[in-house]
C-alpha positions as a printed Julia matrix, in Angstrom:
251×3 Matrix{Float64}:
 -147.08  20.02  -75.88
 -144.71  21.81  -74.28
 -142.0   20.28  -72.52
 -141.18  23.19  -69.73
 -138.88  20.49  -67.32
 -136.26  20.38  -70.54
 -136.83  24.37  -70.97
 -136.1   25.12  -67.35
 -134.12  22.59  -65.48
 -130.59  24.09  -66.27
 -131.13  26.99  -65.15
 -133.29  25.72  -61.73
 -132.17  25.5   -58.54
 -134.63  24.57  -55.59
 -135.56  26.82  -53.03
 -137.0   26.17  -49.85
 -140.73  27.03  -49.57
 -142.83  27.18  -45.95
 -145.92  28.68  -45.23
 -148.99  27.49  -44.39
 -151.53  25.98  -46.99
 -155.66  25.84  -46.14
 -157.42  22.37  -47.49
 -160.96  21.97  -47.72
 -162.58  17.94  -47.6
 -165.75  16.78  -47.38
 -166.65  16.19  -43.75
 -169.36  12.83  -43.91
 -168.14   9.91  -42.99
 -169.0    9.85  -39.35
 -172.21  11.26  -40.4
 -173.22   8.05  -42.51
 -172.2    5.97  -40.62
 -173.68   6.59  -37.65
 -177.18   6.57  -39.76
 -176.57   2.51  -40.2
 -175.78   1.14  -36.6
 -177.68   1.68  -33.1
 -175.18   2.45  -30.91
 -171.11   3.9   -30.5
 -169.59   0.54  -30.06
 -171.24  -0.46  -33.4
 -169.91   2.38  -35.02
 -166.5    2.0   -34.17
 -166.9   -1.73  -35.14
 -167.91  -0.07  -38.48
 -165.2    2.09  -38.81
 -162.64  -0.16  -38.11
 -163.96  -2.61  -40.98
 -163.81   0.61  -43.47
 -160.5    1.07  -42.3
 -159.35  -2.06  -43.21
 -160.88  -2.09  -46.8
 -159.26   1.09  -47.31
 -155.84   1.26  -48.7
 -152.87   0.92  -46.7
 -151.23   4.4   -45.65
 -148.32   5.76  -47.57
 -145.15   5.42  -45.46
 -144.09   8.13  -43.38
 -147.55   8.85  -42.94
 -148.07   6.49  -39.65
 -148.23   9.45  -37.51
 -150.05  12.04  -39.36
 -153.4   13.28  -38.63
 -155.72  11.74  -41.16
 -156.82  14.79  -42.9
 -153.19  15.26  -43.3
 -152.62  11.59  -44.76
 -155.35  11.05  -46.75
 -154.28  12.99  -49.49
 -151.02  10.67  -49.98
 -153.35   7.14  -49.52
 -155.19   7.73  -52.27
 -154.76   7.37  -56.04
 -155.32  10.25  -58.38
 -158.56  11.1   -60.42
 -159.03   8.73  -63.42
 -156.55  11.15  -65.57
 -154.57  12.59  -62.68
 -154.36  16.09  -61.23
 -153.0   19.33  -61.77
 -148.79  17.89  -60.89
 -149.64  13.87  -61.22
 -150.9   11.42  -63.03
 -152.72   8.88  -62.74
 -149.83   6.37  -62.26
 -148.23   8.38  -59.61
 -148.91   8.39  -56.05
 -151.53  11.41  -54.93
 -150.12  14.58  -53.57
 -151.65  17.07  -50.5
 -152.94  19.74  -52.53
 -154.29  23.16  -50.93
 -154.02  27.02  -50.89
 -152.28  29.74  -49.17
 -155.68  31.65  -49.34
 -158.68  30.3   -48.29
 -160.9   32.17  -51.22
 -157.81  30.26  -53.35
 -158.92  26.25  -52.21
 -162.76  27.54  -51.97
 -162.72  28.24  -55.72
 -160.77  25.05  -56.48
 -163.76  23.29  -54.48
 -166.54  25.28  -56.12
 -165.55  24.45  -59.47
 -165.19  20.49  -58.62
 -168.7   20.72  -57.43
 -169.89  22.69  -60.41
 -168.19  19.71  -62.32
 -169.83  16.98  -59.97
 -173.38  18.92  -60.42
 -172.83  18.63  -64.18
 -172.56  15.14  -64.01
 -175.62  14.31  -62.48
 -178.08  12.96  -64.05
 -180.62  13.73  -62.21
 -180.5   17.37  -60.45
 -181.87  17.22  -56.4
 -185.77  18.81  -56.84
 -184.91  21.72  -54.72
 -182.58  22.72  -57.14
 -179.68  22.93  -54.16
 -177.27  20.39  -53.4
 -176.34  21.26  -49.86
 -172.97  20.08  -48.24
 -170.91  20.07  -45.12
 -167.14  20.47  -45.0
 -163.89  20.62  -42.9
 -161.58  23.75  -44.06
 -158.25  23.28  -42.55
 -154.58  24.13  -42.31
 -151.21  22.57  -42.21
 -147.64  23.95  -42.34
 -145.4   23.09  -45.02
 -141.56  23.23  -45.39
 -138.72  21.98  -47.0
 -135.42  22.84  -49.0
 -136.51  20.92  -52.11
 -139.12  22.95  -53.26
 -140.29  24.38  -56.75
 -141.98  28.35  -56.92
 -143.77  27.71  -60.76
 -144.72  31.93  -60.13
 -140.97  32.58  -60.32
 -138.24  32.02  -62.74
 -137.61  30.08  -65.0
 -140.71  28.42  -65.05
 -142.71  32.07  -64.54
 -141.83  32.29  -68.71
 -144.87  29.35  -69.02
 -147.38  30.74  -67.12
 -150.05  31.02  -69.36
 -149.88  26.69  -70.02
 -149.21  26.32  -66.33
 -152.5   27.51  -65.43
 -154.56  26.63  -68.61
 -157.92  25.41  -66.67
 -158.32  22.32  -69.46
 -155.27  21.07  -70.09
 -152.97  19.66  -67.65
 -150.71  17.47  -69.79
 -147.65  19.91  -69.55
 -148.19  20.24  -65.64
 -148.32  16.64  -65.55
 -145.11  16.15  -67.03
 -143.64  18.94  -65.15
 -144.32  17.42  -61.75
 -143.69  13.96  -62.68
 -139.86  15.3   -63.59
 -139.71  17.74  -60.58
 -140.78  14.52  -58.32
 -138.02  12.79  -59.9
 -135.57  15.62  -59.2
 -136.41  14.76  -55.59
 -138.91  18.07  -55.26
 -140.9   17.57  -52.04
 -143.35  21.24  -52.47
 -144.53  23.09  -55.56
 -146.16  26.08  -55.51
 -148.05  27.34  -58.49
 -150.52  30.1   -59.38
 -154.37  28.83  -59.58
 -156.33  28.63  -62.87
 -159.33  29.06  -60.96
 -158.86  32.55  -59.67
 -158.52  36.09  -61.26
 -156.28  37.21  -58.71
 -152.97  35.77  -58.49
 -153.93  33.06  -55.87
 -150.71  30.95  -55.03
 -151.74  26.87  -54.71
 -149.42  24.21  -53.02
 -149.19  20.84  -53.77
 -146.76  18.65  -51.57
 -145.31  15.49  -53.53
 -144.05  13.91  -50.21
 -145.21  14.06  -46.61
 -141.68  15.17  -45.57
 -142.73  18.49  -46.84
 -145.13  18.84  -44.01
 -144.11  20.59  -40.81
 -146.47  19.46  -38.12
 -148.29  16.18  -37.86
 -151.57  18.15  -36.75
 -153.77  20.87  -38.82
 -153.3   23.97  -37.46
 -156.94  25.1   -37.12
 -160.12  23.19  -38.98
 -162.91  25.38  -39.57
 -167.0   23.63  -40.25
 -168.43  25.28  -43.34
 -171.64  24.56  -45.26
 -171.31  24.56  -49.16
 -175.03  25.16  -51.46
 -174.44  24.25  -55.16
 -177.14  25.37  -57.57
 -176.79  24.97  -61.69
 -175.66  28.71  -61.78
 -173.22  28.87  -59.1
 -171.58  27.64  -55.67
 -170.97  29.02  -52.12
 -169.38  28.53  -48.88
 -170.5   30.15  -45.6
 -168.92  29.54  -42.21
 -170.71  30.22  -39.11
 -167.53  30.24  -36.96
 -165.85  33.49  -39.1
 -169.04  34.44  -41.15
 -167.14  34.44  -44.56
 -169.3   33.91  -47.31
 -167.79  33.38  -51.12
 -169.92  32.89  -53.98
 -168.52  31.61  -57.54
 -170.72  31.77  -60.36
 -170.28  28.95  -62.82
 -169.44  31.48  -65.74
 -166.3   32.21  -64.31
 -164.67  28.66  -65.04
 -165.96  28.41  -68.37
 -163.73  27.51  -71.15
 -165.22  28.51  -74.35
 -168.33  28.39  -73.23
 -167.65  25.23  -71.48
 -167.05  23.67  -68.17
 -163.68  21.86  -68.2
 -163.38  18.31  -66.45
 -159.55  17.61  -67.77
 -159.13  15.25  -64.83
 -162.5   13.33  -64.9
């Protein structure tokens, strides 16, 4: 494996990275809820039990939204992500472009599909979401599309593998690095992800817009349609095969 943190950090120098990054999440837990009391009062009763069972928030994350500091609560997959592991605390990942996080999405629930073992009858697993924004920005960020790190692109965005990313934002997070961003492995065009190591690299407490959209997953392929902006984007499951295989390096 390649070690790219001992290849790069003499010659790196953090730079400070804003913008705004789009997030997509599954929007049900109100939904389900609702379905197992009889009234509002019951409901919030409910959700303040959940709340309790849930782990505690991250500090510095008191007076975030929730969509904003959810991300941070919560541990990483069973083998990590993309820039953590599994040991590490979990990091607010999104996209500048919102065809950029939709493909991210799309491939997780091509992975989920392939898990089942049991397909729905109607052949279509239909789900709602939230797609949303946030400002980012801090001095202590990384740019993996630019030097030096720009010399490893090809294992920073290998969609199977994510042992050298690992490592590389495990040292960046002990550099102090607040922001990353990176190029997707999800995309053919030259998508740019974020992923925000500490909440201080948010701007705003509050998403800038959140957006409803429905999401219908078949064996073949995945898409989103809003009905607030009328974007539709399709992904066909062939174009996140590896080898003729779907990766699941984090599952």
């Amino acid at each position: 494996m390649i070690d790219i943190w001992s290849a790069c950090r003499q010659s790196f120098t953090p730079r400070t990275l804003q913008g705004e990054l789009i997030r997509i999440v599954e929007s049900q837990e109100q939904v389900a809820t609702t379905a197992l009391v009889d009234d509002l009062q019951e409901q919030d009763l409910l959700e303040q039990m959940l709340e309790y069972s849930k782990p505690p928030r991250r500090p510095a994350t008191e007076s975030l939204h929730y969509l904003l500091a959810t991300p941070f609560r919560y541990p990483p997959l069973p083998h990590g992500s993309r820039l953590g592991s599994r040991f590490e605390p979990g990091l607010l990942y999104g996209s500048q472009q919102t065809h950029g996080v939709l493909a991210e999405a799309g491939y997780y629930r091509l992975v989920f599909w392939a898990g089942m073992q049991v397909p729905p009858p109607s052949g279509t697993l239909v789900t709602e979401h939230t797609v949303f924004g946030a400002r980012y920005h801090s001095a202590q960020g990384a740019a993996l599309q630019h030097p030096p790190f720009a010399a490893y692109e090809k294992t920073l965005t290998d969609p199977a593998d994510y042992a050298a990313t690992q490592q590389l934002g495990s040292a960046l997070r002990s550099a102090g690095i607040e922001a990353i961003e990176y190029l997707s492995a999800r995309t053919v065009e030259r998508t740019i992800n974020v992923g925000l190591l500490s909440p201080a690299a948010l701007a705003s407490p509050r998403p800038t817009f959140q957006q409803h959209w429905l999401c219908r997953t078949r064996a073949g392929q995945v898409g989103f349609y809003s009905s607030e902006t009328r974007e539709v984007h399709t992904f066909a499951r062939e174009s996140f095969l590896v080898r003729g295989q779907l990766p699941s390096p984090c599952i």
